[in-house]
Amino acid sequence: MKPIVTLTINPTIDLSTAVAEVTPEHKLRCDPERRDPGGGGLNVARVIRELGGEALALYPRGGPTGDLLEQLLEQKGLRRWPISISGHTLSEKEWQACLEALSTVAADAEYMVVSGSLAPGIPVDFYARVARVARKQNARLVLDTSGEPLRAALEEGVFFAKPNRKEFRDMMGAQMDDPAAMAVAARSFLEKGRVELLVVSMGADGALLTTRDGQFRATPPPVETHSSVGAGDSFVGGMTFGLARGLQPQEAFRWGIACGTAALLSEGTDLCRRMDVERLLAQVQATRLA
């Protein structure tokens, strides 16, 4: 299994804490603060490593916040390629450097994952430029973003995209009120040839996978939700991990569902744990739609 390259153009440091209960007009005593490296691509890389895969994470880093981010990533044991920037935002020269670095490290990559929002100062077609890099390097691009950056990238063509239900509705410019209507729209979109695998996440209704060979729907096993932070990134990490291992899309889809569900069991901004994923995987069924 070749390393999966991830790009996080808008990395974060996620802070979380907890209180025993929230009571109006009373002072709250919080647990010690927790810090985790965040941002879509970094989260995906963390999930892939947790599952036993190999990921190489690219991200811009600058200022004191960048130093802290680097310390947190070192603690997670991630392979990484930081791109130095002068401050907290990116200049044109700096985001161009991110594309150049991506082109270099993706030369031997089978899968490239870009996930998350764009940082201030990044052009709306940045992910479309990434799609061109992926095509030049013969890498399969996995994309998880929304709005104009998503639409622009899809015009270039991507391998696997994962909008949620609202993002897909906005992209299609239509109101779809039930999974059946969503399935019709997803088939119609796939026929345009801009994506090979399309997953629409639908919350409690599960998720819908559309491929050239058919459609599959899966619902998550019932669990007690502690935090939904990072569930989408865990899904992307799990499904990409499965694809990189050579699984059929519907089997990789099951891994994505299991990872997204497992993330709900974790506290604060933590992601899925492998032992939870393996336990939940046996409970996930991908049903082929007629």
Tab-separated table of C-alpha atoms in Angstrom:
chain	number	residue	atom	x	y	z
A	1	MET	CA	0.000	0.000	0.000
A	2	LYS	CA	1.591	3.282	-1.130
A	3	PRO	CA	1.490	6.273	1.246
A	4	ILE	CA	-1.657	8.377	0.905
A	5	VAL	CA	-0.807	12.057	0.467
A	6	THR	CA	-3.049	14.569	2.202
A	7	LEU	CA	-3.123	18.347	1.825
A	8	THR	CA	-4.565	20.661	4.479
A	9	ILE	CA	-4.492	24.224	3.199
A	10	ASN	CA	-6.295	25.564	6.296
A	11	PRO	CA	-4.905	23.657	9.323
A	12	THR	CA	-6.207	24.365	12.805
A	13	ILE	CA	-5.541	23.645	16.433
A	14	ASP	CA	-8.748	22.289	17.937
A	15	LEU	CA	-9.476	23.063	21.584
A	16	SER	CA	-11.936	21.122	23.700
A	17	THR	CA	-12.982	20.822	27.303
A	18	ALA	CA	-15.956	19.503	29.261
A	19	VAL	CA	-18.170	20.373	32.228
A	20	ALA	CA	-20.254	18.073	34.396
A	21	GLU	CA	-23.412	20.022	33.523
A	22	VAL	CA	-24.484	23.374	32.131
A	23	THR	CA	-26.539	25.382	34.609
A	24	PRO	CA	-27.843	28.892	33.816
A	25	GLU	CA	-26.419	31.730	35.937
A	26	HIS	CA	-23.827	29.524	37.625
A	27	LYS	CA	-20.076	29.547	37.107
A	28	LEU	CA	-18.893	26.502	35.157
A	29	ARG	CA	-15.809	24.537	36.190
A	30	CYS	CA	-14.172	23.080	33.095
A	31	ASP	CA	-11.945	20.027	32.776
A	32	PRO	CA	-8.354	20.594	31.623
A	33	GLU	CA	-8.141	21.913	28.076
A	34	ARG	CA	-7.281	19.476	25.284
A	35	ARG	CA	-5.457	20.468	22.084
A	36	ASP	CA	-5.479	18.430	18.871
A	37	PRO	CA	-4.073	19.165	15.408
A	38	GLY	CA	-7.018	19.744	13.098
A	39	GLY	CA	-8.109	20.523	9.578
A	40	GLY	CA	-9.556	18.051	7.086
A	41	GLY	CA	-6.407	16.579	5.553
A	42	LEU	CA	-4.557	16.294	8.860
A	43	ASN	CA	-7.541	14.509	10.388
A	44	VAL	CA	-7.689	12.117	7.441
A	45	ALA	CA	-3.972	11.383	7.811
A	46	ARG	CA	-4.436	10.692	11.532
A	47	VAL	CA	-7.260	8.243	10.778
A	48	ILE	CA	-5.258	6.408	8.114
A	49	ARG	CA	-2.352	6.017	10.541
A	50	GLU	CA	-4.709	4.797	13.288
A	51	LEU	CA	-5.990	2.101	10.923
A	52	GLY	CA	-2.479	0.904	10.150
A	53	GLY	CA	-1.943	2.699	6.851
A	54	GLU	CA	0.741	5.180	5.833
A	55	ALA	CA	-0.024	8.840	5.167
A	56	LEU	CA	2.125	11.838	4.314
A	57	ALA	CA	0.547	15.119	5.422
A	58	LEU	CA	1.286	18.430	3.683
A	59	TYR	CA	0.248	21.706	5.312
A	60	PRO	CA	1.365	25.339	5.625
A	61	ARG	CA	2.973	26.341	8.913
A	62	GLY	CA	3.819	29.787	10.226
A	63	GLY	CA	4.160	31.831	13.403
A	64	PRO	CA	3.768	30.643	17.017
A	65	THR	CA	0.576	28.766	16.133
A	66	GLY	CA	2.505	26.854	13.503
A	67	ASP	CA	5.127	25.876	16.081
A	68	LEU	CA	2.428	24.507	18.373
A	69	LEU	CA	0.825	22.653	15.467
A	70	GLU	CA	4.180	21.042	14.690
A	71	GLN	CA	4.563	19.869	18.306
A	72	LEU	CA	1.088	18.332	18.298
A	73	LEU	CA	1.700	16.536	15.010
A	74	GLU	CA	5.002	15.202	16.339
A	75	GLN	CA	3.108	13.740	19.297
A	76	LYS	CA	0.719	12.015	16.870
A	77	GLY	CA	3.646	10.475	15.006
A	78	LEU	CA	2.519	11.653	11.572
A	79	ARG	CA	4.817	11.726	8.560
A	80	ARG	CA	4.606	15.299	7.396
A	81	TRP	CA	5.837	17.907	4.961
A	82	PRO	CA	5.294	21.436	6.346
A	83	ILE	CA	5.446	24.408	3.965
A	84	SER	CA	6.792	27.462	5.770
A	85	ILE	CA	4.791	30.681	5.537
A	86	SER	CA	5.567	34.099	6.986
A	87	GLY	CA	2.406	34.554	9.045
A	88	HIS	CA	-1.044	33.176	9.709
A	89	THR	CA	-2.363	33.634	6.154
A	90	LEU	CA	-0.994	32.645	2.755
A	91	SER	CA	0.333	34.915	0.033
A	92	GLU	CA	0.094	33.937	-3.627
A	93	LYS	CA	3.747	32.858	-3.594
A	94	GLU	CA	3.083	30.650	-0.575
A	95	TRP	CA	-0.015	28.868	-1.891
A	96	GLN	CA	1.801	28.336	-5.166
A	97	ALA	CA	4.585	26.725	-3.105
A	98	CYS	CA	1.979	24.369	-1.627
A	99	LEU	CA	0.993	23.253	-5.136
A	100	GLU	CA	4.632	22.752	-6.088
A	101	ALA	CA	5.292	20.680	-2.964
A	102	LEU	CA	2.184	18.609	-3.662
A	103	SER	CA	3.354	17.920	-7.198
A	104	THR	CA	6.716	16.748	-5.850
A	105	VAL	CA	5.499	14.393	-3.108
A	106	ALA	CA	2.565	13.047	-5.127
A	107	ALA	CA	4.822	11.740	-7.898
A	108	ASP	CA	4.601	8.210	-6.464
A	109	ALA	CA	1.192	8.482	-4.755
A	110	GLU	CA	-1.839	6.486	-5.826
A	111	TYR	CA	-4.260	8.534	-3.708
A	112	MET	CA	-4.248	12.230	-2.880
A	113	VAL	CA	-6.730	13.639	-0.339
A	114	VAL	CA	-7.639	17.318	-0.074
A	115	SER	CA	-10.167	18.172	2.579
A	116	GLY	CA	-11.480	21.216	4.392
A	117	SER	CA	-12.161	24.864	3.706
A	118	LEU	CA	-9.809	27.286	1.976
A	119	ALA	CA	-7.712	29.633	4.088
A	120	PRO	CA	-8.140	33.407	3.609
A	121	GLY	CA	-6.343	34.635	0.514
A	122	ILE	CA	-6.595	31.314	-1.360
A	123	PRO	CA	-8.328	31.557	-4.772
A	124	VAL	CA	-11.641	29.756	-5.145
A	125	ASP	CA	-10.208	27.550	-7.902
A	126	PHE	CA	-7.350	26.273	-5.714
A	127	TYR	CA	-8.755	22.748	-5.502
A	128	ALA	CA	-9.288	22.802	-9.264
A	129	ARG	CA	-5.555	23.474	-9.571
A	130	VAL	CA	-4.958	20.538	-7.211
A	131	ALA	CA	-7.094	18.372	-9.500
A	132	ARG	CA	-4.823	19.277	-12.406
A	133	VAL	CA	-1.762	18.322	-10.330
A	134	ALA	CA	-3.365	14.964	-9.480
A	135	ARG	CA	-4.176	14.268	-13.124
A	136	LYS	CA	-0.609	15.117	-14.179
A	137	GLN	CA	0.792	12.746	-11.544
A	138	ASN	CA	-1.769	9.995	-12.284
A	139	ALA	CA	-3.001	10.141	-8.697
A	140	ARG	CA	-6.608	9.528	-7.678
A	141	LEU	CA	-7.952	12.685	-6.057
A	142	VAL	CA	-10.263	12.424	-3.039
A	143	LEU	CA	-12.089	15.696	-2.366
A	144	ASP	CA	-14.115	16.770	0.663
A	145	THR	CA	-15.092	20.426	0.560
A	146	SER	CA	-18.130	22.527	-0.330
A	147	GLY	CA	-19.454	25.514	-2.243
A	148	GLU	CA	-17.565	27.132	-5.102
A	149	PRO	CA	-14.262	25.320	-4.380
A	150	LEU	CA	-16.124	22.005	-4.764
A	151	ARG	CA	-17.863	23.040	-7.974
A	152	ALA	CA	-14.650	24.383	-9.521
A	153	ALA	CA	-12.725	21.190	-8.724
A	154	LEU	CA	-15.483	18.969	-10.117
A	155	GLU	CA	-15.245	20.822	-13.407
A	156	GLU	CA	-11.690	19.479	-13.635
A	157	GLY	CA	-12.764	15.996	-12.558
A	158	VAL	CA	-11.983	14.080	-9.353
A	159	PHE	CA	-11.957	10.404	-8.414
A	160	PHE	CA	-14.005	10.489	-5.200
A	161	ALA	CA	-16.093	13.324	-3.730
A	162	LYS	CA	-18.060	13.354	-0.472
A	163	PRO	CA	-20.543	16.208	-0.114
A	164	ASN	CA	-23.108	16.068	2.669
A	165	ARG	CA	-26.817	16.278	1.904
A	166	LYS	CA	-26.995	20.087	2.075
A	167	GLU	CA	-23.823	20.542	0.035
A	168	PHE	CA	-25.150	18.187	-2.633
A	169	ARG	CA	-28.490	19.982	-2.754
A	170	ASP	CA	-26.712	23.319	-3.166
A	171	MET	CA	-24.454	21.849	-5.854
A	172	MET	CA	-27.421	20.464	-7.805
A	173	GLY	CA	-29.590	23.536	-7.236
A	174	ALA	CA	-32.561	21.386	-6.271
A	175	GLN	CA	-34.475	20.407	-3.153
A	176	MET	CA	-34.347	16.658	-2.507
A	177	ASP	CA	-36.408	15.609	0.485
A	178	ASP	CA	-35.837	11.869	0.660
A	179	PRO	CA	-33.071	9.319	-0.042
A	180	ALA	CA	-34.821	8.058	-3.180
A	181	ALA	CA	-34.732	11.503	-4.786
A	182	MET	CA	-31.118	11.876	-3.663
A	183	ALA	CA	-30.261	8.599	-5.406
A	184	VAL	CA	-31.812	9.755	-8.704
A	185	ALA	CA	-29.891	13.031	-8.557
A	186	ALA	CA	-26.632	11.255	-7.689
A	187	ARG	CA	-26.967	8.923	-10.686
A	188	SER	CA	-27.660	11.900	-12.916
A	189	PHE	CA	-24.582	13.721	-11.636
A	190	LEU	CA	-22.286	10.707	-12.038
A	191	GLU	CA	-23.337	10.383	-15.679
A	192	LYS	CA	-21.739	13.775	-16.341
A	193	GLY	CA	-18.330	12.137	-15.865
A	194	ARG	CA	-16.877	14.578	-13.336
A	195	VAL	CA	-16.444	12.002	-10.572
A	196	GLU	CA	-16.038	8.215	-10.422
A	197	LEU	CA	-17.218	7.656	-6.850
A	198	LEU	CA	-19.767	9.928	-5.183
A	199	VAL	CA	-20.778	9.605	-1.540
A	200	VAL	CA	-23.554	11.785	-0.139
A	201	SER	CA	-23.647	11.698	3.651
A	202	MET	CA	-27.182	12.040	5.026
A	203	GLY	CA	-26.838	12.136	8.815
A	204	ALA	CA	-29.217	9.745	10.550
A	205	ASP	CA	-30.282	8.428	7.110
A	206	GLY	CA	-26.765	7.074	6.609
A	207	ALA	CA	-24.879	7.610	3.368
A	208	LEU	CA	-25.337	6.916	-0.330
A	209	LEU	CA	-22.545	5.610	-2.573
A	210	THR	CA	-22.913	5.965	-6.336
A	211	THR	CA	-20.476	4.296	-8.742
A	212	ARG	CA	-20.536	3.370	-12.413
A	213	ASP	CA	-21.561	-0.148	-11.390
A	214	GLY	CA	-24.423	0.716	-9.052
A	215	GLN	CA	-25.623	2.440	-5.922
A	216	PHE	CA	-25.318	1.370	-2.312
A	217	ARG	CA	-26.823	2.720	0.865
A	218	ALA	CA	-25.607	2.106	4.417
A	219	THR	CA	-26.832	3.309	7.792
A	220	PRO	CA	-24.565	3.677	10.824
A	221	PRO	CA	-24.949	1.321	13.788
A	222	PRO	CA	-26.651	2.999	16.766
A	223	VAL	CA	-24.121	4.340	19.273
A	224	GLU	CA	-24.059	6.826	22.126
A	225	THR	CA	-22.725	10.062	20.645
A	226	HIS	CA	-20.051	11.824	22.686
A	227	SER	CA	-18.915	14.225	19.955
A	228	SER	CA	-19.562	14.537	16.232
A	229	VAL	CA	-16.356	16.498	15.599
A	230	GLY	CA	-14.228	14.796	12.951
A	231	ALA	CA	-16.842	12.210	11.950
A	232	GLY	CA	-16.792	13.296	8.298
A	233	ASP	CA	-12.995	13.284	8.166
A	234	SER	CA	-12.985	9.855	9.807
A	235	PHE	CA	-15.338	8.616	7.072
A	236	VAL	CA	-13.057	9.941	4.327
A	237	GLY	CA	-9.980	8.464	6.007
A	238	GLY	CA	-11.635	5.077	6.433
A	239	MET	CA	-12.973	4.818	2.907
A	240	THR	CA	-9.716	6.021	1.330
A	241	PHE	CA	-7.808	3.506	3.449
A	242	GLY	CA	-10.072	0.749	2.149
A	243	LEU	CA	-9.691	1.839	-1.476
A	244	ALA	CA	-5.900	2.035	-1.131
A	245	ARG	CA	-5.908	-1.546	0.179
A	246	GLY	CA	-7.624	-2.642	-3.020
A	247	LEU	CA	-11.126	-3.157	-1.637
A	248	GLN	CA	-14.148	-2.804	-3.904
A	249	PRO	CA	-15.862	0.595	-3.460
A	250	GLN	CA	-18.823	-0.866	-1.554
A	251	GLU	CA	-16.468	-2.591	0.902
A	252	ALA	CA	-14.374	0.569	1.342
A	253	PHE	CA	-17.707	2.365	1.892
A	254	ARG	CA	-18.359	0.071	4.872
A	255	TRP	CA	-14.992	1.079	6.333
A	256	GLY	CA	-15.950	4.731	5.928
A	257	ILE	CA	-19.263	4.231	7.726
A	258	ALA	CA	-17.561	2.311	10.548
A	259	CYS	CA	-14.900	5.007	10.987
A	260	GLY	CA	-17.412	7.870	10.927
A	261	THR	CA	-19.546	6.090	13.511
A	262	ALA	CA	-16.537	5.249	15.679
A	263	ALA	CA	-15.613	8.944	15.794
A	264	LEU	CA	-18.920	9.642	17.574
A	265	LEU	CA	-17.694	7.536	20.491
A	266	SER	CA	-14.600	9.689	21.075
A	267	GLU	CA	-14.469	12.676	23.388
A	268	GLY	CA	-13.945	16.280	22.278
A	269	THR	CA	-11.944	16.625	19.073
A	270	ASP	CA	-10.496	13.110	19.105
A	271	LEU	CA	-11.105	10.898	16.063
A	272	CYS	CA	-11.995	7.237	15.581
A	273	ARG	CA	-10.143	4.441	17.368
A	274	ARG	CA	-9.178	1.288	15.508
A	275	MET	CA	-10.688	-1.081	18.096
A	276	ASP	CA	-14.058	0.685	17.763
A	277	VAL	CA	-13.862	0.649	13.963
A	278	GLU	CA	-13.188	-3.091	13.809
A	279	ARG	CA	-16.049	-3.828	16.196
A	280	LEU	CA	-18.527	-1.630	14.310
A	281	LEU	CA	-17.460	-2.823	10.853
A	282	ALA	CA	-19.203	-6.163	11.409
A	283	GLN	CA	-22.469	-4.261	11.968
A	284	VAL	CA	-22.337	-2.213	8.754
A	285	GLN	CA	-24.097	-3.493	5.647
A	286	ALA	CA	-23.965	-1.785	2.249
A	287	THR	CA	-27.238	-2.543	0.481
A	288	ARG	CA	-27.380	-2.340	-3.299
A	289	LEU	CA	-30.244	-0.209	-4.598
A	290	ALA	CA	-32.386	-1.366	-7.496
